[in-house]
Short mmCIF file of C-alpha atoms in Angstrom, two decimals:
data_model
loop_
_atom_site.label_atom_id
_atom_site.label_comp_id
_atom_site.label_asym_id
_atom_site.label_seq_id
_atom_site.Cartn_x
_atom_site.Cartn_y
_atom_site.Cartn_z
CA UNK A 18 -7.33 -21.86 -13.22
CA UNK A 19 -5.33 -19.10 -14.35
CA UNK A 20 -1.96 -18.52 -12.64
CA UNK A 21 -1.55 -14.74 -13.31
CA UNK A 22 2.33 -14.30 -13.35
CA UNK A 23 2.81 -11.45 -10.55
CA UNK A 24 3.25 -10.86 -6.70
CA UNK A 25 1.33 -12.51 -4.49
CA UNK A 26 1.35 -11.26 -1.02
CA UNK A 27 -0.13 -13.24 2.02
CA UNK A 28 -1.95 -10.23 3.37
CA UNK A 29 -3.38 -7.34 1.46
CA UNK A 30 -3.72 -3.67 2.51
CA UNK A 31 -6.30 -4.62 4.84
CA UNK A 32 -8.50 -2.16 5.90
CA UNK A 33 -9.26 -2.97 9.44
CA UNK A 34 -9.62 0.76 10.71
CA UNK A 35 -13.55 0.76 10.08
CA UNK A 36 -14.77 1.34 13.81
CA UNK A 37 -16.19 4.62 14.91
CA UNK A 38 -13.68 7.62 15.60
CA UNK A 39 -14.05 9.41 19.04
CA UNK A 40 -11.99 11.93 20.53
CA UNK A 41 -8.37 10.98 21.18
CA UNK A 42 -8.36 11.25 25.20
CA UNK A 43 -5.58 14.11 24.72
CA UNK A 44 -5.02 17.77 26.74
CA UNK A 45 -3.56 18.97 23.27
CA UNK A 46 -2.51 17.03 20.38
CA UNK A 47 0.84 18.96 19.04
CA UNK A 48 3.13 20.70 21.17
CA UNK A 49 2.66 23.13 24.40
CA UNK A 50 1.34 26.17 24.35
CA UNK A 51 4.64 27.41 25.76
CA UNK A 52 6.91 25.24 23.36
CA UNK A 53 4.26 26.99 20.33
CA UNK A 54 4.82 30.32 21.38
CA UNK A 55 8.79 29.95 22.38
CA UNK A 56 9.31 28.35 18.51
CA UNK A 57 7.79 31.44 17.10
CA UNK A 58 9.70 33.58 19.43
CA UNK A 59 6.73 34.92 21.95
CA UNK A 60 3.22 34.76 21.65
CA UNK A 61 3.43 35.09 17.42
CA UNK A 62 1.93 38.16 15.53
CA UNK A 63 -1.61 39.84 17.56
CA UNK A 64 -4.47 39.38 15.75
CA UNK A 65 -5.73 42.43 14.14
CA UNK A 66 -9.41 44.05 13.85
CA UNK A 67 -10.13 45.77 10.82
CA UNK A 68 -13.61 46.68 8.47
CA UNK A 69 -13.10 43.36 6.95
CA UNK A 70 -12.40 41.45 10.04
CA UNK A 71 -15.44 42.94 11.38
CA UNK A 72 -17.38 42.26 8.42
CA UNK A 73 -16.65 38.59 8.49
CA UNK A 74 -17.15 38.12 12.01
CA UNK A 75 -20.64 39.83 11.70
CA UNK A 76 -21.74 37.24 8.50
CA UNK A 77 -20.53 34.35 10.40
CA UNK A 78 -22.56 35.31 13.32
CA UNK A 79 -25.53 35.58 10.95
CA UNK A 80 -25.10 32.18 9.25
CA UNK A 81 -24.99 30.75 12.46
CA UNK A 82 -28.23 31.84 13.60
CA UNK A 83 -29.58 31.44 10.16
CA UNK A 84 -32.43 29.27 10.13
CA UNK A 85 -32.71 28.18 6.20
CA UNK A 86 -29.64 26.76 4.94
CA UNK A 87 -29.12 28.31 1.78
CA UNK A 88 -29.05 31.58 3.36
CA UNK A 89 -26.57 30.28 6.08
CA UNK A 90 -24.30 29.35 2.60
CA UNK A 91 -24.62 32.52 0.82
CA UNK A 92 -23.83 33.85 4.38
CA UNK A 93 -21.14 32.03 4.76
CA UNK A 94 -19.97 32.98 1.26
CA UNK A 95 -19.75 36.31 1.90
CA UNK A 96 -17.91 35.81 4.99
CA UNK A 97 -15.08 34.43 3.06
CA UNK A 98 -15.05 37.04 0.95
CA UNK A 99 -14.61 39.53 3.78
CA UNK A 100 -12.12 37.20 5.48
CA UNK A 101 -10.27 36.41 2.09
CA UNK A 102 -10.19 40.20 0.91
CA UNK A 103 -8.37 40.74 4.56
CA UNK A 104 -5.63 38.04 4.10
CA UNK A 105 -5.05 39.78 0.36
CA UNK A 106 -4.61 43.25 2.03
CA UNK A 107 -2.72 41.76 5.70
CA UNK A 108 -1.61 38.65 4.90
CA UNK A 109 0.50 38.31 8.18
CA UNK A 110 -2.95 39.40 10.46
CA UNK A 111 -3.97 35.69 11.75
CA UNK A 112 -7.75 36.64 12.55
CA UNK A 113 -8.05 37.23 8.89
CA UNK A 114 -7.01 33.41 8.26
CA UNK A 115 -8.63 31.90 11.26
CA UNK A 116 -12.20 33.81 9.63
CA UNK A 117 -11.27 32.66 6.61
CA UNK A 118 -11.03 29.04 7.93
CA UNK A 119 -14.25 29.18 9.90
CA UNK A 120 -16.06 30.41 6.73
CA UNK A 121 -14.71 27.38 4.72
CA UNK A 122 -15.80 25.03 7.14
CA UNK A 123 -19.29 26.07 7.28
CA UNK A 124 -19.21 26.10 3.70
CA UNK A 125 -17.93 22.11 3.86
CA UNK A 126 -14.50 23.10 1.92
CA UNK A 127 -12.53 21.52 3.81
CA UNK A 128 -9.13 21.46 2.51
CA UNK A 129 -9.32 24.91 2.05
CA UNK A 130 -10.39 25.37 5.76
CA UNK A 131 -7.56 23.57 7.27
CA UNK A 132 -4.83 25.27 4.95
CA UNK A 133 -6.43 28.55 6.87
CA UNK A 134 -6.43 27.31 10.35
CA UNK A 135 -3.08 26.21 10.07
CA UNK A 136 -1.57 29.67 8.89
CA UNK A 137 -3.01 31.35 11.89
CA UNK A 138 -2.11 28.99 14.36
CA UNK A 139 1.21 29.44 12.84
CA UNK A 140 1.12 32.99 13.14
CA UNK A 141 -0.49 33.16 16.64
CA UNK A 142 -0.28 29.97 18.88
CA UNK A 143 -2.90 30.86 20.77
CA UNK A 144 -5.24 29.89 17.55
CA UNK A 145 -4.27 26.25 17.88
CA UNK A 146 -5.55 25.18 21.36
CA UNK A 147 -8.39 27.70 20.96
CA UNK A 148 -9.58 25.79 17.58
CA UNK A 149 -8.08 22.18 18.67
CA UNK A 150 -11.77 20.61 20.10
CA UNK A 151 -13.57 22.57 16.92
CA UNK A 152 -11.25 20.70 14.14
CA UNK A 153 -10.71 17.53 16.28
CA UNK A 154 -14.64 17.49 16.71
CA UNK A 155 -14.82 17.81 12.72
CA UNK A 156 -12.14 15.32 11.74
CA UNK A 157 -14.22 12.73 13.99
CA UNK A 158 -17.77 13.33 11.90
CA UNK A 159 -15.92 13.07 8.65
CA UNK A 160 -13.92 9.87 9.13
CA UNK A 161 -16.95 8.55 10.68
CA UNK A 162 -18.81 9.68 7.49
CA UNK A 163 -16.22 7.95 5.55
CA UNK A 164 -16.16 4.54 6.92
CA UNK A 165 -19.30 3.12 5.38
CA UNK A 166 -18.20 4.06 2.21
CA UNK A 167 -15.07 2.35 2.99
CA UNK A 168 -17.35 -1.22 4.27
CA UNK A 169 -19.32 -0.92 0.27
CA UNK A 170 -15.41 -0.18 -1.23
CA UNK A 171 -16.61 2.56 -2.14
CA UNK A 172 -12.96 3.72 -1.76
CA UNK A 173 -12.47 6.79 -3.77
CA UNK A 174 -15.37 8.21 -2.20
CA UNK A 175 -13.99 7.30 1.50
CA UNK A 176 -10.73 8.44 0.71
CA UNK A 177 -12.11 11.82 -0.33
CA UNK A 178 -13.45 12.56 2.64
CA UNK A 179 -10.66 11.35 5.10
CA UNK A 180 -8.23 13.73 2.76
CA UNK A 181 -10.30 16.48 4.34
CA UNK A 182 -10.68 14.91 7.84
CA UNK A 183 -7.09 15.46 7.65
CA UNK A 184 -6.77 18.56 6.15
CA UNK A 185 -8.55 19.98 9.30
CA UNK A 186 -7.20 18.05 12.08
CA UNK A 187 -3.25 16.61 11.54
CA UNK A 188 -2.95 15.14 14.48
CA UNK A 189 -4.34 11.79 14.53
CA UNK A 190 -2.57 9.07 12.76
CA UNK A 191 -5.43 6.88 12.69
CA UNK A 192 -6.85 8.87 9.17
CA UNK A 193 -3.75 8.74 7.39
CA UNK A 194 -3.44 5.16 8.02
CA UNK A 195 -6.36 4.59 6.57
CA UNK A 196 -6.08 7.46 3.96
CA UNK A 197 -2.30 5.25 3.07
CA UNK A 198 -4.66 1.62 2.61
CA UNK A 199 -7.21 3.08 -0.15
CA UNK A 200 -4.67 5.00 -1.41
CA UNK A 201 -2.61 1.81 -1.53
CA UNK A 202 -5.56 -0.22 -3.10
CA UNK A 203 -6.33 2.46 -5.47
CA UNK A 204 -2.50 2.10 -6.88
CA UNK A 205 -1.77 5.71 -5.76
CA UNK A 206 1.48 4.87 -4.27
CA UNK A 207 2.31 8.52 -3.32
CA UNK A 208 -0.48 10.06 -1.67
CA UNK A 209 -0.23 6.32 -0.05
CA UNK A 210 3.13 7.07 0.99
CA UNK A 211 2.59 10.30 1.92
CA UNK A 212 -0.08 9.91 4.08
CA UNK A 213 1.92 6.81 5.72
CA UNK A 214 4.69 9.45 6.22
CA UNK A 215 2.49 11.45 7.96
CA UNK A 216 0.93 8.56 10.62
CA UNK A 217 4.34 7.76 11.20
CA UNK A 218 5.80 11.29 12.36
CA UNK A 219 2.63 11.62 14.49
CA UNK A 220 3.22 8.48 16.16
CA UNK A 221 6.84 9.09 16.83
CA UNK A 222 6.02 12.11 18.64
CA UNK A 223 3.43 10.99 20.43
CA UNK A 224 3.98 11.20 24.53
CA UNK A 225 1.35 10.72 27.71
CA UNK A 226 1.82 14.30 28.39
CA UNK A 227 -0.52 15.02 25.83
CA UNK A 228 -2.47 11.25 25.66
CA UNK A 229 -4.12 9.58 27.95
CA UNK A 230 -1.88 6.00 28.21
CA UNK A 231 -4.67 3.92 26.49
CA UNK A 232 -4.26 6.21 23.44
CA UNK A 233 -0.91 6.64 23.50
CA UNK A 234 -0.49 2.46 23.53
CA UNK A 235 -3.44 2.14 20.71
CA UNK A 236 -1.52 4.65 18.22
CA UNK A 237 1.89 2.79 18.56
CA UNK A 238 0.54 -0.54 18.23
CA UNK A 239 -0.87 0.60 14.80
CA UNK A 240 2.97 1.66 14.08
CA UNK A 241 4.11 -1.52 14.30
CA UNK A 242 1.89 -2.90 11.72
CA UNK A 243 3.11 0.71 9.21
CA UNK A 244 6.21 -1.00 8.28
CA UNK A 245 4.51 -3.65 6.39
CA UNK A 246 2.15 -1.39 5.15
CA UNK A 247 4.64 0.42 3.65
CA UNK A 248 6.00 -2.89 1.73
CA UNK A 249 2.32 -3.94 0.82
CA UNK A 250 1.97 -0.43 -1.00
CA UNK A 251 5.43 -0.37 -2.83
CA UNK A 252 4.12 -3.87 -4.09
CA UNK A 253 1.30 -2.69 -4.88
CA UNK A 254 2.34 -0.20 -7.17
CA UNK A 255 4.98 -2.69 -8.81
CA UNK A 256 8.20 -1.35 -6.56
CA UNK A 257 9.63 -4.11 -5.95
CA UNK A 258 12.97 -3.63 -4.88
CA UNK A 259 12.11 -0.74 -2.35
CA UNK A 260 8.91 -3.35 -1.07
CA UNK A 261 11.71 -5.96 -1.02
CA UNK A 262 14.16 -3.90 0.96
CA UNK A 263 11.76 -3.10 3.35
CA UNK A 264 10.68 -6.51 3.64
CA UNK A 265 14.06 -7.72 4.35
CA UNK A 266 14.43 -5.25 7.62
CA UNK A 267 11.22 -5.81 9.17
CA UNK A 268 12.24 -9.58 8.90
CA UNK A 269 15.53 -9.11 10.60
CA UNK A 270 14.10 -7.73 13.12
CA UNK A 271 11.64 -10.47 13.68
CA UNK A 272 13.03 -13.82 12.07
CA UNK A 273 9.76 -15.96 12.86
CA UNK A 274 6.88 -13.79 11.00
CA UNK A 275 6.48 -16.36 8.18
CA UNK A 276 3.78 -13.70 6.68
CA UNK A 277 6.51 -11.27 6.08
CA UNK A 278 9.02 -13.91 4.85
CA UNK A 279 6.50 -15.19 2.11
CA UNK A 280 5.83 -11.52 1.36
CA UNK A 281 9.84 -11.35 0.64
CA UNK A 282 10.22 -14.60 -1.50
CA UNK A 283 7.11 -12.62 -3.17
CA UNK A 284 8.63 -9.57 -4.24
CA UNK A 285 12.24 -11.34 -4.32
CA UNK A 286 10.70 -13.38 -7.22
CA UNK A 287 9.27 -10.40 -9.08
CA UNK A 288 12.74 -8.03 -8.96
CA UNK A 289 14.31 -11.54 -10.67
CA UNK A 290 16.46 -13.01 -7.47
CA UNK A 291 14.65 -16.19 -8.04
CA UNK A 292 17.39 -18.50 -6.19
CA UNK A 293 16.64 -16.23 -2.92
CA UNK A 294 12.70 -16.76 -3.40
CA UNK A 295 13.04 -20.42 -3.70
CA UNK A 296 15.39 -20.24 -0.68
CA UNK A 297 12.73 -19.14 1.46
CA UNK A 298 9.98 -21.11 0.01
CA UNK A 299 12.27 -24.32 0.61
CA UNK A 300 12.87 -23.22 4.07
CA UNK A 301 8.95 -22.32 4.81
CA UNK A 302 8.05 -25.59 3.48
CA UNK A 303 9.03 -27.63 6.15
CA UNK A 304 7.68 -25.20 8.85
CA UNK A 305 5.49 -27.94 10.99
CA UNK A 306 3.60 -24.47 12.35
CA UNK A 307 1.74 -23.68 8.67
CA UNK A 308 -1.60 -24.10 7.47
CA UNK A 309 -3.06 -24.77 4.30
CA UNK A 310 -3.19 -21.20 2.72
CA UNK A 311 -0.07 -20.98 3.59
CA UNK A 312 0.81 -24.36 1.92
CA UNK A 313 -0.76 -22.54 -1.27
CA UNK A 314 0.71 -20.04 -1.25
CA UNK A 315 3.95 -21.21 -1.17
CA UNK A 316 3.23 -23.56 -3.77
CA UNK A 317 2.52 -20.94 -5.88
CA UNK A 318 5.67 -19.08 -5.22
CA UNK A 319 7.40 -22.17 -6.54
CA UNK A 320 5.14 -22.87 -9.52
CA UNK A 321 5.76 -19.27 -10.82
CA UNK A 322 9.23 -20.56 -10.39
CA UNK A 323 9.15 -23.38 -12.20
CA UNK A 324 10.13 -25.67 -9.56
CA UNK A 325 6.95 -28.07 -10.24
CA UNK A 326 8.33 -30.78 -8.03
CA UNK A 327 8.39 -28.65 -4.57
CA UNK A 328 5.19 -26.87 -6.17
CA UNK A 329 3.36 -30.21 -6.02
CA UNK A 330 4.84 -30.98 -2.32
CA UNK A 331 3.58 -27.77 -1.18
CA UNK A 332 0.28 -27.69 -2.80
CA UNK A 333 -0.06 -31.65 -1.62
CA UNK A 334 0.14 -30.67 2.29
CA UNK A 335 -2.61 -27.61 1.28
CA UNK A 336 -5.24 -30.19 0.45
CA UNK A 337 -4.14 -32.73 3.16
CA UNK A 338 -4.60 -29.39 5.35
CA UNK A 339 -8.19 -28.40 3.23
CA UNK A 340 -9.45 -31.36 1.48
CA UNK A 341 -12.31 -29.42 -0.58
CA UNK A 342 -9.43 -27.12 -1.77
CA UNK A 343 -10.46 -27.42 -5.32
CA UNK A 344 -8.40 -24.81 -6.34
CA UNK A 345 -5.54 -26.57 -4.33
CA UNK A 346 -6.52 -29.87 -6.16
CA UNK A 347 -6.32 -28.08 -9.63
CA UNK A 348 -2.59 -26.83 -8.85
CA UNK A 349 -1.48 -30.03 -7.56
CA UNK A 350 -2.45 -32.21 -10.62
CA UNK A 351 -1.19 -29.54 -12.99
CA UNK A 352 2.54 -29.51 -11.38
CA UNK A 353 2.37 -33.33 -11.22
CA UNK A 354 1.75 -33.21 -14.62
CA UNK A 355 4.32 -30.67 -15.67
CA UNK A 356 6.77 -32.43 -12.95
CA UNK A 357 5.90 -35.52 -15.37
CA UNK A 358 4.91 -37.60 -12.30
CA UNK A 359 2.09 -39.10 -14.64
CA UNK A 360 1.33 -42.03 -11.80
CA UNK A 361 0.39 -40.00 -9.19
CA UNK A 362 -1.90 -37.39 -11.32
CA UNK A 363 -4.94 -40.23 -11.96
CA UNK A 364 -5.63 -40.06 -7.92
CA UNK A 365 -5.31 -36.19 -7.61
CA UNK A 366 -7.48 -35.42 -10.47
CA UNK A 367 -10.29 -37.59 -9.93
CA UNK A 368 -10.38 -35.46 -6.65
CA UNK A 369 -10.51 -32.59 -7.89
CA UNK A 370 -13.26 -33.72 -10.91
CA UNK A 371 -15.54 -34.88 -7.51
CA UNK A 372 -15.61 -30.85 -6.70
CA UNK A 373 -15.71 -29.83 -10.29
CA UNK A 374 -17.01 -32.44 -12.53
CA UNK A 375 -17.49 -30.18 -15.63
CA UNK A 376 -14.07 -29.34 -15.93
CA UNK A 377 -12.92 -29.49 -19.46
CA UNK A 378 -9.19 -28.92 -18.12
CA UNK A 379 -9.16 -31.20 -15.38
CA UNK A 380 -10.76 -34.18 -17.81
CA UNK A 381 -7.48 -33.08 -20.25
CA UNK A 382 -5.00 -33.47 -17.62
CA UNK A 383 -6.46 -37.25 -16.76
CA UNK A 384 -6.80 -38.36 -19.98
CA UNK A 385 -2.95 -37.08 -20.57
CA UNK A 386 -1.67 -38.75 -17.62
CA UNK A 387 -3.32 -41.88 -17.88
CA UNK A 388 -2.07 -42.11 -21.43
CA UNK A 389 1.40 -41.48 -20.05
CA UNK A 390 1.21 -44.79 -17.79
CA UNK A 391 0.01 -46.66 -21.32
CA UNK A 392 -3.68 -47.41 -19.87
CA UNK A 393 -4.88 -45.62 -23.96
CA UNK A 394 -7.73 -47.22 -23.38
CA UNK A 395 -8.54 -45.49 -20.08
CA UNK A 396 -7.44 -42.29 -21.82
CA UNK A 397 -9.71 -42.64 -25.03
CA UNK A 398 -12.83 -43.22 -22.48
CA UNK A 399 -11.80 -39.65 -21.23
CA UNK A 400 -11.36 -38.40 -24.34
CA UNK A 401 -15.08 -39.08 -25.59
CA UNK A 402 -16.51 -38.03 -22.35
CA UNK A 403 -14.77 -34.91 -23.32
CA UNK A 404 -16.34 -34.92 -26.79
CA UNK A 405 -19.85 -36.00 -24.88
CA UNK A 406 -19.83 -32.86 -22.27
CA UNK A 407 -23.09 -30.32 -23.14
CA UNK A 408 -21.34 -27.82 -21.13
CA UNK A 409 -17.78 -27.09 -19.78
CA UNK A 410 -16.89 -25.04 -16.84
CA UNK A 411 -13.40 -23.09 -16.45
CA UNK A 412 -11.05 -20.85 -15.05
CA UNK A 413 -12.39 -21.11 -11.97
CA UNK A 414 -10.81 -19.31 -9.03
CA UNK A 415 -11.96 -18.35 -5.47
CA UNK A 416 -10.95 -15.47 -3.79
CA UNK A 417 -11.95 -15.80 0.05
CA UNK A 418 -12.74 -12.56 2.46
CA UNK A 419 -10.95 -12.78 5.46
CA UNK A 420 -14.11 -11.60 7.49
CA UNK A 421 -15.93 -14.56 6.19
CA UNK A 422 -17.76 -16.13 2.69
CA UNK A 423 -16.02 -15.85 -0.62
CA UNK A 424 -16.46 -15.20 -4.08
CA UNK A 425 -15.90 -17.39 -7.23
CA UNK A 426 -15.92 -16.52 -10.74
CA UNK A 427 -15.30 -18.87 -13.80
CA UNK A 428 -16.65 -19.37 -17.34
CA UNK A 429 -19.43 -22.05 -18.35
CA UNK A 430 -18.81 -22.95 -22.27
CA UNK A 431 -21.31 -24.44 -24.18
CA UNK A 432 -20.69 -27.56 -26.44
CA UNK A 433 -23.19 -29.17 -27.22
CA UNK A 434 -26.74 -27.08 -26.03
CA UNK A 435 -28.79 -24.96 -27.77
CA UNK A 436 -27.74 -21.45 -27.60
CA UNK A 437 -29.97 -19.87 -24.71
CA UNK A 438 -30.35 -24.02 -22.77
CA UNK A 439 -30.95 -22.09 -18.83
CA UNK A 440 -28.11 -24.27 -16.86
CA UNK A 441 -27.76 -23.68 -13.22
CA UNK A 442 -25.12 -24.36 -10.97
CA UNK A 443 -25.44 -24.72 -7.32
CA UNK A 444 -22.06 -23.83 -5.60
CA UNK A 445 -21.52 -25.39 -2.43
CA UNK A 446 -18.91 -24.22 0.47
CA UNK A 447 -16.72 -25.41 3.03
CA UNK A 448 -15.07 -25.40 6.01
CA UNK A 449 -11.22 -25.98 6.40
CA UNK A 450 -12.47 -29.26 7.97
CA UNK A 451 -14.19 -30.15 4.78
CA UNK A 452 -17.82 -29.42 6.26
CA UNK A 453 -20.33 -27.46 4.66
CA UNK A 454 -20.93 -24.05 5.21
CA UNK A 455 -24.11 -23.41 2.51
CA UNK A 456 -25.16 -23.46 -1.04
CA UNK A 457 -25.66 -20.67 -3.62
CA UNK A 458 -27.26 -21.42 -7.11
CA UNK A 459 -26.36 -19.30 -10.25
CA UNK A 460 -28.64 -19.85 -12.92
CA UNK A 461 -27.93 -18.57 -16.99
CA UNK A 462 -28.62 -19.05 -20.31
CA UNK A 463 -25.54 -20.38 -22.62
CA UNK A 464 -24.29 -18.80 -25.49
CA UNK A 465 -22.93 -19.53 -28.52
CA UNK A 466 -20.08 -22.58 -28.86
CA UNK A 467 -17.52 -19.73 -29.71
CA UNK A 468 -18.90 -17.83 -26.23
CA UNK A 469 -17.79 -17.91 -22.63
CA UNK A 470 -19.80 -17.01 -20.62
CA UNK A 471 -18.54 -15.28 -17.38
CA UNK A 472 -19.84 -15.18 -13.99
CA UNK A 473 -19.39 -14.56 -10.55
CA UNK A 474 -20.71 -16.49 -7.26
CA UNK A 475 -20.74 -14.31 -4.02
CA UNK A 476 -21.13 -16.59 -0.95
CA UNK A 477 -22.21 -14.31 2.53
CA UNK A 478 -21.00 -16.11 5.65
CA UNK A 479 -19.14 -15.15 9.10
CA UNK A 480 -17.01 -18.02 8.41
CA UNK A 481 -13.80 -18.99 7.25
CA UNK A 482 -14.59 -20.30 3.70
CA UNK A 483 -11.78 -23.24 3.35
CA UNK A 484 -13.28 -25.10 -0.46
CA UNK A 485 -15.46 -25.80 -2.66
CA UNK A 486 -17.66 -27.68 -5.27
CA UNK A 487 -20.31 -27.76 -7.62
CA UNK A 488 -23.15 -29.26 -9.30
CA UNK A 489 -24.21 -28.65 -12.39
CA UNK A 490 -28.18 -29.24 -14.28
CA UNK A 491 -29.40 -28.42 -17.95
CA UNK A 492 -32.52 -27.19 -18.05
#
């Protein structure tokens, strides 16, 4: 297994807005009519008819009752030429942006579109109740449009569209919290930040004179979770002392969230206060109220730190927690080993060679061990089983989905076969209790000696995937 030497978090930006939007229960979404009008001293700047005003108004009408849609676009085209060539000549009239933002919409150009509708709302209030159920209406199709891209992470695609979902309609944090998660997985910490910015300001002026209370309680139970979003993404992108900072005030405020406090030893480590890490990984160890991946994770905050002996502890109650950890198993024999507690690695590894019995690694760190007690013998037996194995498998690691099923990816490395022997191996998974979930079977053709061969194992289940093992045939 390889321990990659970086931040591990114990949740990621999870993206657990994927429901269908509807509209927000609201009379208004932004302020009064009356508080609008009063900030712009009156009712704003009249709207204006002109030839060109006319002229758009007349095209839109047509592409609106036209019945082939590539005349409704070159309609709509020519509309925005109309309604453009009147914002060049008045730029202050707001009919001439309002046209100019109905035009873009039915052309699909959204940003543009919103950029207009804004501008003459600003101009003349009136605009923005008049056009609030039109853009509201089209920020719910296009985040719904967006979230099964987002379910097939197909996240630059999702993320594309929920820009524009919010470029029309700016008043509904729910898109810019999602917008700040793919932005956040995508390592675009600004437009990440930006957008979480955005949610946040929306929330905090958020009242039930313009919600109904269900809505209002929904959006500021979602900005409770923004502070830690905010961390995740500043990890994310490698910030570690502002992720850190932030970390550290979300957890004075709430001393018991052990999430957050491993997410602080996380980034603690990385910015180089190692003794402050360990501090809090010694302290979360003897929490009686953990579980196994959080055993694991907190034995991997002290392997990074070289603290094998607390690292073996930790990664010992992870496997007494999930006994068909094998990836828990691998991690506890290797800091025994490192910790040079040679007598207790025989026991551990033979575990973990029961779940993965054609690891070249794990056969290494037995025969080393038992060689370190003086049983040579023991150790030479391992040794030529070594030197006897057709095929190897390593660097295995699985990466479990917290809606259910896993994935696994290793190497198989051929040693003794014929290049192109077909070897299958059938995967199987488990519980947390130890109790099998299912089976998948991967089959291939070897290589060369000098060749890994990579692959990947996707296991589909609605449960919790806790271990797992293999078998391995030739032929």
């Amino acid at each position: 297994m390889k321990i990659r030497k970086g931040l591990v978090l114990t949740v990621a930006l999870g993206l657990g807005l994927t429901g269908c939007a509807s509209g927000g229960g609201g009379g208004g979404g932004g302020a009064s009519l009356q508080d609008a009008m009063a900030e712009l001293g009156g009712q704003g700047v009249p709207p204006s008819e002109t030839a060109n005003t006319d002229q758009a108004e007349q095209l839109l009408e047509d592409a609106e009752n036209a019945g082939v849609p590539t005349a409704a676009e070159g309609l709509y085209r020519q509309a925005l030429t109309a309604a453009e060539a009147e914002v060049a000549a008045n730029p202050d009239n707001p009919l001439g942006h309002r046209l100019a933002a109905l035009a873009s919409l039915g052309l699909g150009e959204y940003q543009q579109a919103g950029a207009h509708f804004d501008r003459a709302a600003e101009l003349y209030p009136l605009y923005e109740f008049e056009d609030m159920q039109l853009r509201e209406q089209t920020w719910i199709e296009l985040y719904n449009e967006a979230m099964p891209l987002l379910s097939q992470n197909d996240y630059e695609g999702a993320v594309v569209l929920l820009d524009d979902a919010n470029a029309i309609f700016t008043s509904r944090p729910e898109g810019f919290i999602t917008a700040a998660q793919l932005y956040g997985q995508l390592q675009q910490a600004e437009p990440a930040l930006e957008a979480l910015d955005r949610a946040e300001e929306i929330i905090a002026g958020v009242s039930e004179d313009e919600y109904d209370a269900e809505t209002v309680a929904d959006w500021r139970s979602q900005g409770e979770t923004l502070p830690v979003l905010r961390a995740q993404i500043l990890s994310n992108a490698g910030r570690y002392e502002e992720a850190s900072q932030v970390f550290a005030q979300i957890l004075a405020e709430d001393p018991g969230n052990v999430d957050v406090a491993m997410n602080l030893a996380a980034t603690q480590m990385q910015t180089g206060d190692e003794a402050a890490a360990l501090e809090t990984y010694d302290r979360l160890l003897n929490d009686p109220s953990l579980g196994a991946a959080d055993f694991y994770r907190i034995g991997i905050g002290f392997y990074q730190g070289a603290v094998y002996e607390q690292a073996a502890e930790a990664f010992g109650r992870a496997v007494g927690e999930n006994p068909t950890d094998r990836d828990g198993l691998e991690m506890w024999a290797r800091s025994l080993q490192i910790d040079s507690a040679y007598a207790e690695v025989p026991a551990v590894a033979e575990r973990w060679l029961e779940l993965d019995p054609n690891s070249r690694n794990g056969l290494l760190i037995f025969a080393q061990a038992v060689n370190q007690t003086g049983d040579g013998q023991r150790a030479g037996e391992i040794v030529q089983q070594i030197d006897e194995m057709d095929v190897s498998v390593d660097e295995l690691q699985m990466q479990r989905y917290g809606s259910g099923g896993a994935r696994v990816t290793g190497t198989v490395n051929n040693q003794n076969l014929s290049e192109g022997t077909a070897v299958t191996l059938t995967f199987t998974f488990y519980d947390f209790n130890g109790t099998p979930l299912g089976t998948v079977e991967h089959a291939l053709q070897v290589g060369s000696p000098e060749v890994s061969d990579l692959f990947e194992v996707e296991f589909e289940s609605s449960e919790q995937v806790g271990g797992y093992g293999y078998d391995l045939t030739i032929g």
